[in-house]
Coordinates of C-alpha atoms in Angstrom, one line a residue:
W1 CA 0.0 0.0 0.0
T2 CA 0.8 3.6 -0.5
Y3 CA -0.5 5.7 2.3
H4 CA -2.1 9.1 1.9
W5 CA -2.7 11.3 5.0
L6 CA -5.4 14.0 5.4
I7 CA -5.6 16.9 8.0
N8 CA -9.0 18.5 8.2
K9 CA -9.9 16.6 4.8
E10 CA -6.9 18.2 3.0
Q11 CA -4.3 15.8 1.7
L12 CA -0.7 16.0 3.1
S13 CA 1.4 15.3 0.0
S14 CA 4.7 15.0 2.0
Q15 CA 3.3 12.0 4.0
T16 CA 3.2 8.7 2.1
S17 CA 4.4 6.2 4.8
K18 CA 2.6 4.0 7.2
T19 CA 3.4 6.3 10.2
S20 CA 3.4 10.0 10.4
T21 CA 4.9 12.2 13.1
I22 CA 3.3 15.5 13.8
S23 CA 4.3 18.3 16.3
L24 CA 1.9 20.0 18.6
S25 CA 0.3 22.4 18.7
D26 CA 0.9 23.6 15.3
Q27 CA -0.4 20.4 13.6
A28 CA -3.3 19.6 15.7
G29 CA -6.5 18.7 13.9
Q30 CA -8.7 15.9 12.3
Y31 CA -6.7 13.2 10.7
Q32 CA -7.6 10.4 8.3
C33 CA -5.6 8.0 6.1
Q34 CA -6.2 5.9 3.1
G35 CA -4.3 3.4 1.1
T36 CA -3.8 2.9 -2.7
R37 CA -1.8 0.3 -5.0
T38 CA -1.5 -1.0 -8.3
K39 CA -3.4 -4.4 -7.7
R40 CA -6.8 -4.9 -7.0
P41 CA -8.3 -3.6 -4.7
Q42 CA -6.7 -0.4 -5.8
N43 CA -8.2 1.8 -2.9
S44 CA -9.1 1.2 0.6
Y45 CA -12.0 3.1 2.4
L46 CA -11.0 6.4 3.9
S47 CA -10.4 5.8 7.6
S48 CA -12.6 7.3 10.3
S49 CA -11.4 10.5 11.7
L50 CA -8.9 10.9 14.7
Y51 CA -9.0 14.3 16.3
I52 CA -5.7 15.3 17.8
S53 CA -6.2 18.2 20.1
V54 CA -3.8 20.1 22.6
T55 CA -5.0 20.5 26.2
A56 CA -3.5 22.5 29.0
L57 CA -1.0 20.9 31.4
P58 CA -3.0 19.1 34.1
E59 CA -3.2 20.7 37.6
T60 CA -2.0 18.6 40.6
T61 CA -3.9 18.3 43.9
L62 CA -2.1 17.5 47.2
T63 CA -4.2 16.2 50.2
L64 CA -3.0 15.6 53.7
N65 CA -4.3 13.3 56.3
P66 CA -4.5 14.0 59.3
N67 CA -3.9 17.7 59.6
P68 CA -3.0 18.8 62.2
A69 CA -1.0 15.7 63.1
Y70 CA 0.3 14.7 66.6
K71 CA 3.8 13.7 67.4
G72 CA 4.3 10.0 66.7
E73 CA 1.3 9.6 64.3
K74 CA 1.3 8.5 60.7
V75 CA 0.9 11.1 58.2
T76 CA -0.2 10.4 54.5
L77 CA 0.2 13.0 51.7
T78 CA -1.7 12.0 48.4
C79 CA -0.8 13.6 45.1
S80 CA -3.3 13.4 42.1
V81 CA -3.4 14.5 38.4
G82 CA -7.0 14.1 37.3
S83 CA -7.9 10.7 36.3
E84 CA -5.0 10.0 34.1
T85 CA -2.5 7.2 34.8
G86 CA 1.2 6.8 34.2
W87 CA 2.4 9.7 36.3
R88 CA 5.2 9.5 38.7
Y89 CA 5.5 12.1 41.4
T90 CA 8.1 14.4 42.9
W91 CA 7.8 15.8 46.5
Y92 CA 9.1 19.2 47.6
K93 CA 9.3 20.8 51.2
D94 CA 9.5 24.4 52.2
N95 CA 10.9 25.4 48.7
T96 CA 9.7 24.2 45.3
K97 CA 13.3 23.6 44.1
K98 CA 14.1 21.4 47.1
V99 CA 13.2 17.8 46.8
V100 CA 12.1 16.1 50.1
T101 CA 14.8 14.1 51.5
L102 CA 13.7 10.5 52.5
S103 CA 14.7 9.0 55.8
N104 CA 13.8 5.8 57.6
R105 CA 10.5 7.5 58.6
H106 CA 9.7 8.7 55.2
T107 CA 8.4 6.4 52.3
T108 CA 6.9 7.0 48.7
T109 CA 4.6 4.5 47.2
G110 CA 2.9 5.6 43.9
A111 CA 1.0 8.8 44.5
T112 CA 1.5 8.8 48.3
F113 CA 4.2 10.1 50.5
I114 CA 4.1 8.7 54.1
I115 CA 5.6 10.0 57.3
S116 CA 5.7 7.5 60.1
R117 CA 6.2 8.7 63.6
A118 CA 5.7 12.4 62.7
A119 CA 8.1 14.8 64.5
E120 CA 8.4 18.5 64.9
S121 CA 11.2 18.6 62.2
D122 CA 8.3 17.3 59.6
Q123 CA 6.6 20.6 60.0
G124 CA 6.5 22.9 57.0
L125 CA 5.1 23.5 53.5
Y126 CA 4.9 20.7 51.1
W127 CA 4.1 20.5 47.3
C128 CA 4.0 17.8 44.8
Q129 CA 4.3 17.5 41.0
G130 CA 3.3 14.7 38.5
E131 CA 5.5 13.8 35.5
I132 CA 5.7 11.3 32.5
Q133 CA 9.3 10.8 31.9
S134 CA 9.0 9.1 28.7
R135 CA 7.0 12.0 27.2
S136 CA 8.8 14.8 29.1
I137 CA 5.7 16.0 30.4
S138 CA 5.2 17.5 34.0
S139 CA 2.0 18.7 35.6
I140 CA 1.6 22.1 37.0
I141 CA 2.9 21.9 40.7
S142 CA 0.3 21.7 43.3
D143 CA -0.6 24.3 45.8
P144 CA 1.1 23.9 49.0
V145 CA -0.1 22.3 52.2
T146 CA 1.1 22.9 55.7
I147 CA 1.9 20.0 58.0
T148 CA 1.6 21.0 61.7
V149 CA 2.8 18.6 64.3
K150 CA 1.4 19.0 67.7
A151 CA 2.4 17.4 71.0
L152 CA 0.1 14.8 72.2
P153 CA -2.2 15.7 75.2
T154 CA -0.4 14.7 78.5
A155 CA -1.9 12.3 81.1
S156 CA -1.1 12.3 84.8
V157 CA -2.2 10.1 87.8
K158 CA -3.1 11.1 91.3
A159 CA -4.0 9.0 94.3
S160 CA -6.6 9.6 97.0
P161 CA -5.9 9.4 99.9
R162 CA -2.3 10.8 99.5
G163 CA 0.7 10.1 101.7
P164 CA 1.6 6.9 103.3
L165 CA -1.0 4.1 102.5
Y166 CA -1.6 1.3 104.8
S167 CA -2.6 -2.4 104.5
G168 CA -6.4 -2.8 104.3
E169 CA -7.0 0.5 102.7
T170 CA -8.6 1.1 99.3
V171 CA -7.0 3.8 97.1
T172 CA -8.7 5.8 94.3
L173 CA -6.6 6.6 91.3
Q174 CA -7.6 9.3 88.8
C175 CA -6.3 9.9 85.3
D176 CA -6.2 13.6 84.3
I177 CA -5.7 14.5 80.6
S178 CA -4.7 17.9 79.8
D179 CA -7.3 18.8 77.0
N180 CA -10.1 17.2 74.8
R181 CA -12.9 14.8 75.9
D182 CA -14.4 11.5 75.1
W183 CA -11.3 9.5 76.2
T184 CA -11.2 5.9 76.8
Y185 CA -8.8 5.4 79.6
R186 CA -6.2 2.7 79.7
W187 CA -4.5 1.7 82.9
H188 CA -1.0 0.0 83.3
R189 CA 0.4 -1.7 86.4
D190 CA 4.1 -2.6 86.4
N191 CA 4.3 -1.9 82.7
Q192 CA 1.4 -4.3 82.0
L193 CA -1.9 -3.2 80.4
L194 CA -4.8 -3.8 82.5
P195 CA -7.8 -5.2 80.7
N196 CA -10.1 -3.3 83.1
P197 CA -11.1 -0.7 84.0
T198 CA -11.5 1.8 81.1
S199 CA -12.9 4.8 83.2
K200 CA -11.2 8.0 84.5
T201 CA -10.9 6.5 88.1
T202 CA -10.1 3.0 89.4
T203 CA -10.0 1.8 92.9
I204 CA -7.4 -0.6 94.2
S205 CA -7.1 -2.6 97.4
L206 CA -3.9 -2.8 99.4
P207 CA -1.8 -4.6 99.8
D208 CA -2.6 -7.0 96.8
Q209 CA -2.9 -4.3 94.2
A210 CA 0.2 -2.2 95.2
G211 CA 2.6 -1.4 92.3
Q212 CA 3.6 1.1 89.6
Y213 CA 0.6 2.8 87.8
Q214 CA 0.3 4.7 84.7
C215 CA -2.5 5.8 82.4
E216 CA -3.2 7.0 78.9
G217 CA -6.1 8.0 76.8
T218 CA -7.4 6.7 73.5
R219 CA -10.3 7.7 71.2
T220 CA -11.5 7.6 67.6
T221 CA -11.0 11.3 66.7
Q222 CA -7.9 13.4 66.6
P223 CA -5.8 13.3 68.6
K224 CA -6.3 9.4 68.9
K225 CA -4.1 9.0 72.0
T226 CA -2.2 10.8 74.7
Y227 CA 1.3 10.5 76.1
L228 CA 1.6 7.6 78.6
S229 CA 1.6 9.3 82.0
S230 CA 4.6 9.2 84.4
S231 CA 4.6 6.5 87.0
L232 CA 2.8 6.8 90.3
T233 CA 4.2 4.2 92.7
I234 CA 1.7 2.9 95.3
I235 CA 3.4 1.1 98.1
V236 CA 2.2 -0.1 101.5
A237 CA 3.7 1.4 104.4
S238 CA 3.9 -0.1 108.0
L239 CA 1.4 1.4 110.5
P240 CA 3.4 4.0 112.4
K241 CA 3.8 3.9 116.2
A242 CA 2.7 6.8 118.3
T243 CA 5.4 8.5 120.6
L244 CA 4.3 10.1 123.8
T245 CA 6.4 12.7 125.7
I246 CA 5.6 14.6 128.9
T247 CA 6.8 17.9 130.2
P248 CA 7.7 18.2 133.0
N249 CA 8.0 14.9 134.8
A250 CA 7.9 14.6 137.6
A251 CA 5.5 17.4 138.1
Y252 CA 4.6 19.4 141.3
T253 CA 1.2 20.0 142.5
G254 CA -0.3 23.0 140.7
E255 CA 2.0 22.8 137.7
T256 CA 0.9 22.6 134.2
V257 CA 1.8 19.3 132.5
T258 CA 1.8 18.8 128.8
L259 CA 1.6 15.5 127.0
T260 CA 2.6 15.5 123.2
C261 CA 1.7 12.7 120.9
S262 CA 3.5 12.4 117.7
V263 CA 3.3 10.2 114.6
G264 CA 6.5 10.8 112.5
S265 CA 6.1 13.7 110.2
D266 CA 2.6 12.8 108.9
S267 CA -0.3 15.1 109.1
G268 CA -4.0 14.6 109.3
W269 CA -3.9 12.6 112.5
S270 CA -6.3 13.1 115.4
Y271 CA -5.4 11.6 118.8
T272 CA -7.1 9.6 121.6
W273 CA -5.7 9.5 125.1
Y274 CA -5.8 6.7 127.6
K275 CA -4.9 6.5 131.3
D276 CA -4.2 3.4 133.6
N277 CA -5.8 1.2 131.1
T278 CA -5.5 1.1 127.2
K279 CA -9.2 0.6 127.0
K280 CA -10.1 3.7 129.1
V281 CA -10.2 7.0 127.3
V282 CA -9.0 10.0 129.5
T283 CA -11.9 11.8 131.0
L284 CA -11.6 15.5 130.3
S285 CA -12.5 18.0 133.2
G286 CA -12.1 21.7 133.7
R287 CA -8.3 21.2 134.2
H288 CA -7.9 18.9 131.1
N289 CA -7.8 20.1 127.6
T290 CA -6.7 18.7 124.2
T291 CA -5.6 20.8 121.2
G292 CA -4.3 18.8 118.2
A293 CA -1.5 16.5 119.4
T294 CA -1.2 17.9 122.9
F295 CA -3.1 17.0 126.1
T296 CA -2.7 19.7 128.8
I297 CA -3.3 19.2 132.5
S298 CA -3.6 22.5 134.3
R299 CA -3.0 22.8 138.1
A300 CA -1.7 19.2 138.3
A301 CA -3.1 17.2 141.3
E302 CA -2.2 13.8 142.9
S303 CA -5.3 12.4 141.1
D304 CA -3.4 13.0 137.7
Q305 CA -0.9 10.5 138.6
G306 CA -0.8 7.2 136.6
L307 CA 0.1 5.5 133.3
Y308 CA -0.8 7.5 130.2
W309 CA -0.8 6.3 126.4
C310 CA -1.9 7.9 123.1
Q311 CA -2.9 6.7 119.8
G312 CA -3.3 8.6 116.3
E313 CA -6.2 7.8 114.0
I314 CA -7.4 9.1 110.6
Q315 CA -11.1 8.4 111.0
S316 CA -12.0 9.0 107.3
R317 CA -9.7 6.2 106.4
S318 CA -10.3 4.0 109.5
I319 CA -6.6 4.0 110.2
S320 CA -5.0 3.9 113.6
T321 CA -1.4 4.0 114.7
I322 CA 0.3 1.4 117.0
I323 CA -0.6 2.7 120.5
S324 CA 2.4 4.5 122.2
D325 CA 4.5 3.1 125.0
P326 CA 3.1 4.2 128.3
V327 CA 4.6 7.0 130.3
T328 CA 4.1 7.7 134.0
I329 CA 3.1 11.0 135.4
T330 CA 4.2 11.5 139.0
V331 CA 2.8 14.7 140.9
K332 CA 4.6 15.7 144.0
E333 CA 4.0 18.2 146.7
R334 CA 6.4 21.1 146.4
L335 CA 9.1 21.4 148.8
V336 CA 8.7 23.8 151.9
A337 CA 10.8 26.8 151.8
V338 CA 11.7 28.7 155.0
L339 CA 13.1 32.3 155.0
T340 CA 15.0 33.7 158.0
L341 CA 16.7 37.0 158.6
Q342 CA 20.3 37.5 160.1
P343 CA 20.9 39.2 162.3
N344 CA 17.3 38.9 163.6
W345 CA 17.3 42.2 165.5
P346 CA 14.0 43.9 166.5
Q347 CA 15.0 47.1 164.6
I348 CA 17.2 47.5 161.6
F349 CA 18.8 50.9 161.0
R350 CA 19.8 52.7 157.9
G351 CA 23.2 51.5 156.6
E352 CA 23.3 48.2 158.3
T353 CA 23.7 44.9 156.5
V354 CA 21.3 42.0 156.8
T355 CA 21.4 38.5 155.1
L356 CA 18.3 36.6 154.0
S357 CA 18.7 32.7 154.2
C358 CA 16.4 30.4 152.2
D359 CA 16.2 26.9 153.6
I360 CA 14.7 24.2 151.3
Q361 CA 15.0 20.7 152.6
G362 CA 15.5 17.9 150.1
G363 CA 16.2 20.5 147.2
E364 CA 18.8 19.2 144.8
E365 CA 20.0 21.0 141.6
I366 CA 18.1 24.0 142.4
E367 CA 18.5 27.8 142.4
Y368 CA 17.3 30.0 145.2
A369 CA 15.1 33.0 144.1
F370 CA 14.5 36.0 146.3
Y371 CA 11.6 38.5 145.9
N372 CA 10.7 41.8 147.2
S373 CA 6.9 42.4 147.1
G374 CA 6.8 39.7 144.4
K375 CA 9.4 41.2 142.1
S376 CA 12.6 39.1 141.6
V377 CA 15.7 40.8 143.1
Y378 CA 18.2 37.9 143.4
T379 CA 18.6 34.4 141.9
K380 CA 21.8 32.2 142.8
T381 CA 22.8 28.7 143.5
E382 CA 23.6 29.9 147.1
P383 CA 20.7 30.1 149.6
E384 CA 21.7 33.4 151.1
Y385 CA 20.9 36.9 149.9
R386 CA 23.2 39.7 151.5
I387 CA 21.5 43.2 151.5
S388 CA 23.9 46.1 152.0
P389 CA 22.7 48.4 153.0
A390 CA 19.4 47.0 154.1
K391 CA 16.3 48.1 152.2
N392 CA 12.6 48.2 153.0
G393 CA 10.4 45.5 151.7
L394 CA 8.4 42.3 152.0
Y395 CA 10.7 39.5 151.3
T396 CA 10.0 35.9 150.2
C397 CA 12.0 33.1 148.6
E398 CA 11.4 29.9 146.5
G399 CA 13.4 27.2 144.8
L400 CA 13.7 26.9 141.0
Q401 CA 14.8 24.0 138.9
K402 CA 18.2 24.8 137.4
R403 CA 17.6 22.8 134.2
N404 CA 14.4 24.6 133.2
G405 CA 13.8 27.4 135.8
L406 CA 10.5 25.8 136.7
K407 CA 9.2 26.4 140.2
H408 CA 10.5 23.8 142.6
S409 CA 9.3 24.6 145.9
Q410 CA 6.4 26.5 147.7
T411 CA 6.7 30.2 148.3
S412 CA 8.3 30.7 151.7
N413 CA 7.0 32.7 154.5
A414 CA 7.4 36.5 154.2
I415 CA 9.6 38.9 156.2
Q416 CA 8.6 42.5 156.5
L417 CA 12.0 44.5 156.6
T418 CA 11.7 48.0 157.8
V419 CA 14.8 50.1 157.9
L420 CA 14.7 53.0 160.6
G421 CA 16.7 56.1 160.7
K422 CA 20.3 56.4 162.0
S423 CA 21.0 54.2 165.0
V424 CA 22.7 55.5 168.1
F425 CA 24.6 52.2 168.1
M426 CA 26.4 52.8 164.7
G427 CA 30.0 52.2 164.8
L428 CA 29.7 49.6 167.7
K429 CA 30.8 46.0 167.1
E430 CA 28.0 43.4 166.8
K431 CA 28.7 42.0 170.3
D432 CA 28.7 45.6 172.0
R433 CA 25.5 46.4 170.1
K434 CA 23.7 43.3 171.4
D435 CA 24.9 44.2 175.0
K436 CA 23.6 47.7 174.6
V437 CA 20.3 46.4 173.3
K438 CA 20.0 44.1 176.2

């Protein structure tokens, strides 16, 4: 056959071969062909028309899912060029002239670009473009899309009650998530996922369920999960033992005695007090008062003597400490103080020297305090107070404990010292004065 080509029904005299190559867009149009030869049949039918047209380069569409993304999530970018096939794709980030560098977290498959375990470094502008290399054809580059990578919401665990936890207690754990709602909660104990529960709070019993707890949230919408919370360790503490101290001990009649109950450094304890029998609670009277961890006995009496115990408790948790060791309160009568004056003359004259002596039988490790009209004038370890020259006043004395200054004796008898005017005996020796007085 000899081939004849027609464009828009006009014969192309230059084209007589089986194939014809044309250039676009100048030679676009409606093409037909026909064959002729010398043998029969000498002509073929004229072919049907094939319309060759030139279309604009296709636009490229880039889609992103999900957006925004959360740290650690999988992000998929999809590039499409209409419904045509045979395209290959090039990916750009932050600059249309910079090809995306692939790493072990980045893969391309056909029209998709996948970022596994999204990180902050993946944030930025992305473009894509399709190309058919065999035809040297490239699509119009896509509009950019922005990838934003957010931190996952945080989860945290708190326990109620707080502080030391004891065998037999139940503890409520609560998982708090920083934002969003509709979470399904997952609980871990000692790095093992617990099949139940799935609620915001869970109750555990001690000691069987002690351990290291974490929680996290999951849901069907973005963000689909939270960070795993930090660990909260639930341990079982031994019941503490109460410690009872008494000040002072031994006490003296009329003194204030303070009993203090302590349970380590813990707070939130209330206290129960016992006397003479661990089953008998101390009966409060007008002289007995409790404030927090202290039990105060004012104006101590012999009836206050005996064995005392204390115990701490947290009523809301039904927790009681180990009862304290007993302490004994001893209440003694104060020692008797006797004040004497030397010399014990009927009259004391101006300029003379006198000595007050305070006698306390049985007093050890004490100081002697002398008073004038109730005001302290002298405190020493010696029982004598020398007054030179003598001064008017109503004098008394008493004993004080050296270690703490507390009253050790009863107040002595009072001596009224009245100093008269100048004596006619001034200048005489004491013996001569005594003789003159006689």
